[in-house]
Amino acid sequence: MISFALLALVATMTFSLAPVPVQAAGQSVLRGDHASKSTLPKGCRSCHRGMRFLISDEAPCLKCHGSQGARDAEVSKGYLRSVGSLDLGDIEAELQKPYSHPVLSVSRVHNRKEALPEEVVDALRHSECFDCHNAHEATRERPLGGVAGKRVGNFITEIEKEYELCYRCHAESANLPLRSTNKHAEFKTTNPSFHPVEGEGVSSFVISLKAPYTARKERPGDVSIISCSDCHGSDDPNGPSGPHGSRFEGLLSQHYEMEDARPESDYAYALCYKCHERSSILGNESFPYHSLHILGGGPSASPGASCISCHDAHGSTVNPYLIRFDENVVSPNAEGKLEYRAQGVAARRGECFLSCHGVEHNPLSY
Ligand code: HEC
Ligand code: HEC
Ligand code: HEC
Ligand code: HEC
Ligand code: HEC
Ligand code: HEC
Ligand code: HEC
C-alpha cells in the first residue's frame, strides 16, 4: 500500500514512466535523518523544490551541506531549523579543493536509471552526491545507508562495505580513464599481496605496523582491516568524513611524496607513517636496504626514492610485499629484465633485476 501523501505527490510528478519506489505498507519513502520534521519542516520539499522529482545535480544538497551563508538562507526561508546544535559541515568547500570527486565540475549527467558499473565505453564519468548517498535513507550513523551496490542475479543489493560503493565506478567500469586501474583487481584477496581492505592480508608479521593494527598475527582475532577512506579523504582531520576532496594529490587524507629524489621526512611519507612506524622502516627492520633507498646516498650517491618507486599502495597481482616498480623511475636492466623475486616466505630475502639511477641490478640481492 502506498501512503496517501506519496500518492498525492506522485500525481503531481511531471513525468509518467518512472516507477514509483516500492514501499512496505505504511512506510514512507523518506526514512533517514532527512525525515525529521523538527529539522526539515518542509519534508519532501526540502530537496524537491517546486515538487520536481528528477534531481540530476548537487545544487539542492549544497543549500544545507555547503557554506554557512547558504545554510543561514535556508533557515530564514524555513527549510531548516535548529542549526545551532547541528554540525552539518561544508562539503562544498571540500569539493573545491584541488583534488576532489568531480561533483561540482560535472553536473546534470547523472540519470537515476543508469547502470553502474558503467557498461558504455565512452559514457561521461561523473559522481553526484546521490551516486554515493541515498538522500531518502542516509543517517548520521550510516551516511551510506540505502545505497545500491553490486548486482546479484536480477537484484541489486544494498552496499554493506564502503569499498562496494567505490567499486561501482572504480572497478569493472567500461569507461575507466586511461591511467586508472581496476581497484577490485588490485585488492582481490587471492593476490600475492594487497592492503587488507576486502579481507585479511597475507602476511602474518608486518613488523612496522603500529597500533591499533596487529603486527604479528598470533590469535584468530588478530585481523587488521582498513578501508579506502583510511587513505582517501579530507586533509583536514576535523573536516567531514568521506572522500569529497583534499589538498593532497591523489585525494589522500595525508601527504604522500610521489616524486623521486625528494628528501625524506615525517611529512613526505605521512600517509604511510600513519600506520607504519617510521623508525622501523628507516631502521631496516624488514628490507635491509630501506634507509639506503629512501634517504639516498651510499656508494653511488643516489638521491632518495619514494615508497611509490617500489610499492603499490593498493595491491599487486604479481608480487608479494606490494612490490610494483614505478616505471617512470625504474627501468629494465641491460638484459631487459625488470623483476622482483622473493626468496621463500617471510625469509626477508629477495633479489631485484632492474636499473635505477644508473645502478645495474642483475640481480642485486638481500
Ligand atoms: C534530502 C533530500 C530529499 C528529500 C527530503 C526527499 N527526496 Fe526524493 N529524491 C532525492 C534525490 C536526490 C532523488 C534522486 C535520486 C537519484 O536520481 O538517484 C530523489 C528521487 C525521488 C523520486 C524519484 C524516484 C526514485 O526514488 O528514484 C521520488 C518519487 C521521490 N524522490 C519522492 C520523494 C518524496 C515523496 C519525498 C518526501 C516524502 C522525498 N522524495 C524527499 C532527494 C530527496
Ligand atoms: C534543508 C536542508 C537539507 C538539505 C536540502 C539536504 N540535507 Fe542532508 N542533512 C540535513 C540535516 C539537518 C541532516 C542531519 C544532520 C544530523 O542529524 O547531524 C542531514 C544529514 C545528511 C546525511 C547523513 C550524514 C550526516 O552528516 O548526518 C547525508 C549523507 C546527507 N544529509 C546528504 C544529503 C544529500 C545528498 C542531499 C541532497 C540530495 C541533502 N543531504 C540535502 C539537511 C539537509
Ligand atoms: C559514481 C561514481 C563514483 C563512485 C561511486 C566513486 N567514485 Fe571516485 N571518482 C569518480 C570519478 C568520475 C573520478 C574522476 C576521475 C575518474 O574519472 O576516475 C573519481 C576520482 C577518484 C579519485 C582520484 C582523485 C584524484 O584527484 O586523483 C579517488 C582517490 C577516488 N575517486 C576514490 C574513491 C573512493 C575511495 C570511493 C568510494 C568511497 C569512490 N571514489 C567512489 C567516480 C566515482
Ligand atoms: C594504504 C592507502 C590506500 C588505500 C587503503 C586505498 N588507496 Fe587509493 N590510492 C592511494 C595512493 C597513495 C594513491 C596515489 C598513487 C597511485 O595512484 O598509486 C591512490 C590512488 C587512487 C586512485 C587514483 C588512481 C586511479 O587508478 O584512478 C583511485 C581511483 C583510488 N586510489 C581508489 C581507491 C579505492 C576505491 C580504494 C578502496 C577500495 C583505495 N583507493 C584504497 C592509497 C590508498
Ligand atoms: C564518491 C562518493 C561521494 C560523493 C560524490 C559524495 N559523498 Fe558524501 N560521503 C561519502 C563517503 C564515503 C562518506 C563517509 C561515510 C562514512 O563515514 O561511513 C561521506 C560522508 C558524507 C557526510 C557525513 C560527513 C560527516 O563528517 O559526518 C555528508 C553530510 C555527506 N557525505 C554529504 C555529501 C554531499 C552533500 C555530497 C554532494 C555535494 C556528497 N556527500 C558527495 C562519499 C561521497
Ligand atoms: C590505514 C593504515 C595503513 C596505511 C595508511 C598504510 N598501510 Fe601498509 N599496511 C597496513 C596493514 C594493516 C598491513 C598488514 C596487512 C597484512 O596483514 O598482511 C599493511 C601492510 C603493508 C605492506 C606489507 C604487505 C605484505 O603483504 O606483506 C607494505 C609493503 C605496506 N603496507 C606498505 C605501505 C605503504 C608504502 C604505505 C603508504 C603509501 C602504506 N603501507 C600505508 C596498513 C596501512
Ligand atoms: C627500493 C625499493 C623500496 C623502497 C623505496 C621502499 N621499500 Fe618498502 N620494501 C621493499 C622490499 C623489497 C620489501 C620486502 C622486504 C622483505 O623481503 O621482507 C619492503 C617491505 C616493506 C614493508 C613490509 C614489512 C614491514 O616493514 O612492515 C613495508 C610496510 C614497507 N616496505 C614500507 C615502505 C615505506 C613506507 C616506504 C617509503 C617511506 C618504502 N617501503 C620504500 C622495497 C622498498
Coordinates of C-alpha atoms in Angstrom, one line a residue, residues 47-319:
C47 CA 15.0 18.8 -1.8
H48 CA 12.2 18.5 -4.3
R49 CA 11.7 22.3 -4.7
G50 CA 8.7 23.0 -6.8
M51 CA 7.9 19.3 -6.3
R52 CA 10.2 18.3 -9.2
F53 CA 11.2 14.7 -8.6
L54 CA 14.0 14.4 -11.1
I55 CA 17.2 15.7 -9.4
S56 CA 20.4 15.5 -11.5
D57 CA 22.8 17.8 -9.7
E58 CA 24.1 18.6 -6.3
A59 CA 22.6 22.1 -6.0
P60 CA 19.7 21.1 -3.7
C61 CA 22.1 19.4 -1.3
L62 CA 24.5 22.3 -1.1
K63 CA 21.8 24.6 0.2
C64 CA 22.3 22.8 3.6
H65 CA 25.6 21.0 3.2
G66 CA 27.5 23.9 1.7
S67 CA 28.6 27.2 3.1
Q68 CA 27.3 28.7 6.4
G69 CA 25.8 31.6 4.3
A70 CA 23.7 29.2 2.2
R71 CA 22.6 27.4 5.3
D72 CA 21.5 30.7 7.0
A73 CA 19.4 31.4 3.9
E74 CA 17.7 28.0 4.3
V75 CA 16.9 28.8 7.9
S76 CA 15.4 32.2 7.1
K77 CA 13.2 30.6 4.4
G78 CA 12.0 28.0 6.8
Y79 CA 13.6 24.9 5.2
L80 CA 16.0 24.2 8.1
R81 CA 15.6 24.5 11.8
S82 CA 17.7 24.4 15.0
V83 CA 21.0 24.7 13.1
G84 CA 22.7 25.8 16.3
S85 CA 23.0 22.2 17.6
L86 CA 23.6 20.7 14.2
D87 CA 27.1 20.4 12.7
L88 CA 26.5 19.9 9.0
G89 CA 30.0 20.7 7.7
D90 CA 30.9 22.3 4.5
I91 CA 31.0 19.6 1.8
E92 CA 31.2 22.3 -0.9
A93 CA 34.5 23.6 0.4
E94 CA 35.9 20.1 0.4
L95 CA 34.8 19.7 -3.3
Q96 CA 36.5 22.9 -4.2
K97 CA 39.9 21.6 -3.1
P98 CA 42.5 20.8 -5.9
Y99 CA 41.9 17.0 -5.7
S100 CA 38.2 16.1 -5.5
H101 CA 35.4 14.0 -6.8
P102 CA 34.0 15.8 -9.9
V103 CA 30.7 16.7 -8.2
L104 CA 30.8 20.4 -9.0
S105 CA 32.6 20.2 -12.3
V106 CA 30.4 17.6 -13.9
S107 CA 26.7 18.3 -13.5
R108 CA 23.5 17.0 -14.9
V109 CA 25.0 13.8 -16.3
H110 CA 23.5 11.6 -13.5
N111 CA 20.5 9.6 -14.5
R112 CA 18.7 7.6 -11.9
K113 CA 18.2 4.7 -14.2
E114 CA 21.9 4.5 -15.2
A115 CA 23.7 1.2 -14.9
L116 CA 26.8 1.2 -12.6
P117 CA 29.4 -0.1 -13.1
E118 CA 29.3 1.7 -16.5
E119 CA 28.7 -0.6 -19.5
V120 CA 29.3 2.0 -22.1
V121 CA 32.9 2.8 -23.0
D122 CA 32.5 6.5 -23.8
A123 CA 29.9 7.3 -21.1
L124 CA 30.8 10.6 -19.4
R125 CA 32.2 9.8 -16.0
H126 CA 30.6 11.7 -13.1
S127 CA 29.8 11.4 -9.4
E128 CA 26.9 13.2 -7.8
C129 CA 26.1 13.3 -4.1
F130 CA 23.3 10.8 -4.7
D131 CA 25.6 8.4 -6.6
C132 CA 27.2 7.9 -3.2
H133 CA 24.4 8.7 -0.8
N134 CA 20.7 7.7 -0.7
A135 CA 19.1 11.0 0.4
H136 CA 15.9 9.3 1.4
E137 CA 17.7 6.9 3.9
A138 CA 21.0 8.5 5.0
T139 CA 21.6 8.9 8.7
R140 CA 24.5 10.3 10.7
E141 CA 25.4 6.8 11.8
R142 CA 25.0 5.4 8.3
P143 CA 25.8 8.1 5.7
L144 CA 25.9 5.4 3.0
G145 CA 22.7 3.7 4.2
G146 CA 20.4 2.5 1.4
V147 CA 22.9 2.9 -1.4
A148 CA 22.6 0.3 -4.2
G149 CA 25.6 -1.9 -4.6
K150 CA 26.5 -4.9 -6.6
R151 CA 24.2 -6.9 -8.9
V152 CA 23.3 -10.4 -7.7
G153 CA 21.3 -12.1 -10.4
N154 CA 18.4 -9.9 -11.1
F155 CA 18.7 -8.0 -7.8
I156 CA 20.8 -5.1 -6.8
T157 CA 21.8 -5.5 -3.2
E158 CA 22.4 -2.6 -0.7
I159 CA 26.1 -2.0 -0.1
E160 CA 27.4 -3.3 3.2
K161 CA 31.1 -2.2 2.9
E162 CA 32.4 1.1 1.8
Y163 CA 34.6 -0.4 -1.0
E164 CA 31.5 -1.9 -2.6
L165 CA 30.4 1.7 -3.3
C166 CA 33.8 2.7 -4.7
Y167 CA 33.8 -0.4 -7.0
R168 CA 30.6 0.9 -8.7
C169 CA 32.9 3.3 -10.5
H170 CA 36.5 2.3 -9.9
A171 CA 36.4 -1.5 -10.7
E172 CA 34.9 -3.2 -13.7
S173 CA 33.7 0.0 -15.3
A174 CA 33.9 0.1 -19.1
N175 CA 34.8 3.8 -19.0
L176 CA 37.8 3.9 -16.7
P177 CA 40.2 6.7 -17.6
L178 CA 43.4 5.7 -19.3
R179 CA 45.7 5.9 -16.3
S180 CA 43.2 4.4 -13.9
T181 CA 43.2 0.8 -12.8
N182 CA 40.5 -1.7 -11.7
K183 CA 40.7 -1.5 -7.9
H184 CA 39.0 -4.8 -7.3
A185 CA 41.7 -6.5 -9.4
E186 CA 44.3 -4.9 -7.1
F187 CA 42.6 -5.6 -3.7
K188 CA 41.4 -9.2 -4.5
T189 CA 42.3 -11.4 -1.6
T190 CA 43.7 -14.1 -4.0
N191 CA 46.5 -11.7 -5.0
P192 CA 50.1 -12.3 -3.7
S193 CA 49.8 -9.1 -1.7
F194 CA 47.2 -6.3 -1.0
H195 CA 46.4 -3.8 1.7
P196 CA 43.7 -5.5 3.7
V197 CA 40.5 -3.8 2.5
E198 CA 38.4 -6.6 1.1
G199 CA 39.7 -9.1 3.7
E200 CA 42.6 -10.1 5.9
G201 CA 46.1 -9.6 4.5
V202 CA 48.5 -12.4 3.6
S203 CA 51.5 -11.6 5.9
S204 CA 51.4 -12.8 9.4
F205 CA 54.2 -10.4 10.5
V206 CA 54.3 -6.9 9.1
I207 CA 56.9 -5.7 11.6
S208 CA 56.4 -1.9 11.1
L209 CA 52.7 -1.9 11.8
K210 CA 51.5 0.5 14.6
A211 CA 48.6 0.1 17.0
P212 CA 45.6 -0.4 16.6
Y213 CA 46.8 -2.8 13.9
T214 CA 48.5 -6.0 14.9
A215 CA 51.9 -6.5 13.5
R216 CA 52.1 -10.2 14.4
K217 CA 49.1 -12.4 13.9
E218 CA 49.1 -14.9 16.8
R219 CA 45.4 -15.5 17.6
P220 CA 42.5 -15.9 15.1
G221 CA 41.1 -12.5 16.2
D222 CA 44.3 -10.7 15.1
V223 CA 42.9 -9.3 11.9
S224 CA 43.7 -5.8 10.7
I225 CA 41.2 -4.4 8.2
I226 CA 41.4 -0.9 6.7
S227 CA 39.1 1.0 4.3
C228 CA 39.6 3.2 1.3
S229 CA 38.8 6.2 3.4
D230 CA 41.6 5.4 5.8
C231 CA 43.8 6.8 3.0
H232 CA 41.4 8.8 0.8
G233 CA 39.6 11.8 2.4
S234 CA 39.8 15.3 3.7
D235 CA 43.3 16.7 4.5
D236 CA 41.6 18.4 7.5
P237 CA 41.4 16.0 10.4
N238 CA 38.4 17.9 11.7
G239 CA 36.7 18.0 8.3
P240 CA 33.7 16.0 7.2
S241 CA 34.4 12.3 6.7
G242 CA 34.4 10.8 3.2
P243 CA 36.5 11.2 0.1
H244 CA 35.0 14.5 -1.1
G245 CA 38.2 16.5 -1.6
S246 CA 41.7 17.1 -0.3
R247 CA 44.6 19.5 -0.9
F248 CA 46.8 16.5 -1.2
E249 CA 47.4 14.8 -4.6
G250 CA 45.5 11.6 -5.0
L251 CA 42.7 12.8 -2.8
L252 CA 44.7 11.5 0.1
S253 CA 44.0 12.3 3.7
Q254 CA 47.7 12.6 4.5
H255 CA 50.6 13.9 2.4
Y256 CA 52.4 11.4 0.2
E257 CA 55.5 12.4 -1.8
M258 CA 55.2 10.6 -5.2
E259 CA 58.2 12.3 -6.9
D260 CA 61.6 10.7 -7.0
A261 CA 64.7 12.4 -5.4
R262 CA 62.9 14.4 -2.7
P263 CA 64.2 14.5 0.9
E264 CA 62.6 12.0 3.4
S265 CA 60.7 13.5 6.3
D266 CA 57.8 12.7 8.6
Y267 CA 55.7 14.8 6.3
A268 CA 57.0 13.4 3.0
Y269 CA 55.6 10.0 3.7
A270 CA 53.0 10.9 6.3
L271 CA 50.4 8.7 4.7
C272 CA 52.4 5.5 5.2
Y273 CA 53.8 6.6 8.5
K274 CA 50.3 6.9 9.9
C275 CA 50.2 3.1 10.1
H276 CA 53.8 2.0 9.6
E277 CA 56.4 3.1 12.2
R278 CA 58.9 5.4 10.5
S279 CA 61.7 4.3 12.8
S280 CA 61.1 0.6 11.8
I281 CA 61.2 1.4 8.1
L282 CA 64.3 3.6 8.3
G283 CA 65.8 1.1 10.9
N284 CA 65.7 -1.6 8.1
E285 CA 63.7 -4.0 10.3
S286 CA 62.2 -5.6 7.2
F287 CA 64.1 -4.7 4.0
P288 CA 67.7 -4.2 5.0
Y289 CA 68.2 -1.5 2.3
H290 CA 65.1 0.6 3.1
S291 CA 67.1 3.5 4.5
L292 CA 69.7 3.4 1.8
H293 CA 67.0 3.8 -0.9
I294 CA 64.6 6.1 1.0
L295 CA 67.3 8.5 2.3
G296 CA 69.7 8.1 -0.7
G297 CA 73.4 8.3 -0.5
G298 CA 75.6 5.1 -0.5
P299 CA 78.5 4.4 -2.8
S300 CA 76.5 5.6 -5.9
A301 CA 75.4 8.8 -4.1
S302 CA 71.8 8.2 -5.4
P303 CA 69.0 10.6 -4.4
G304 CA 66.3 9.3 -2.1
A305 CA 63.5 7.3 -3.6
S306 CA 59.8 7.5 -2.7
C307 CA 57.9 4.4 -1.5
I308 CA 56.0 4.6 -4.7
S309 CA 59.1 3.7 -6.7
C310 CA 58.9 0.2 -5.2
H311 CA 55.4 -0.2 -3.7
D312 CA 51.8 0.0 -4.9
A313 CA 49.5 1.4 -2.2
H314 CA 46.7 -0.9 -3.2
G315 CA 47.9 -4.4 -4.1
S316 CA 49.9 -6.4 -6.6
T317 CA 48.7 -9.2 -8.9
V318 CA 52.3 -10.3 -9.4
N319 CA 54.5 -9.7 -6.3

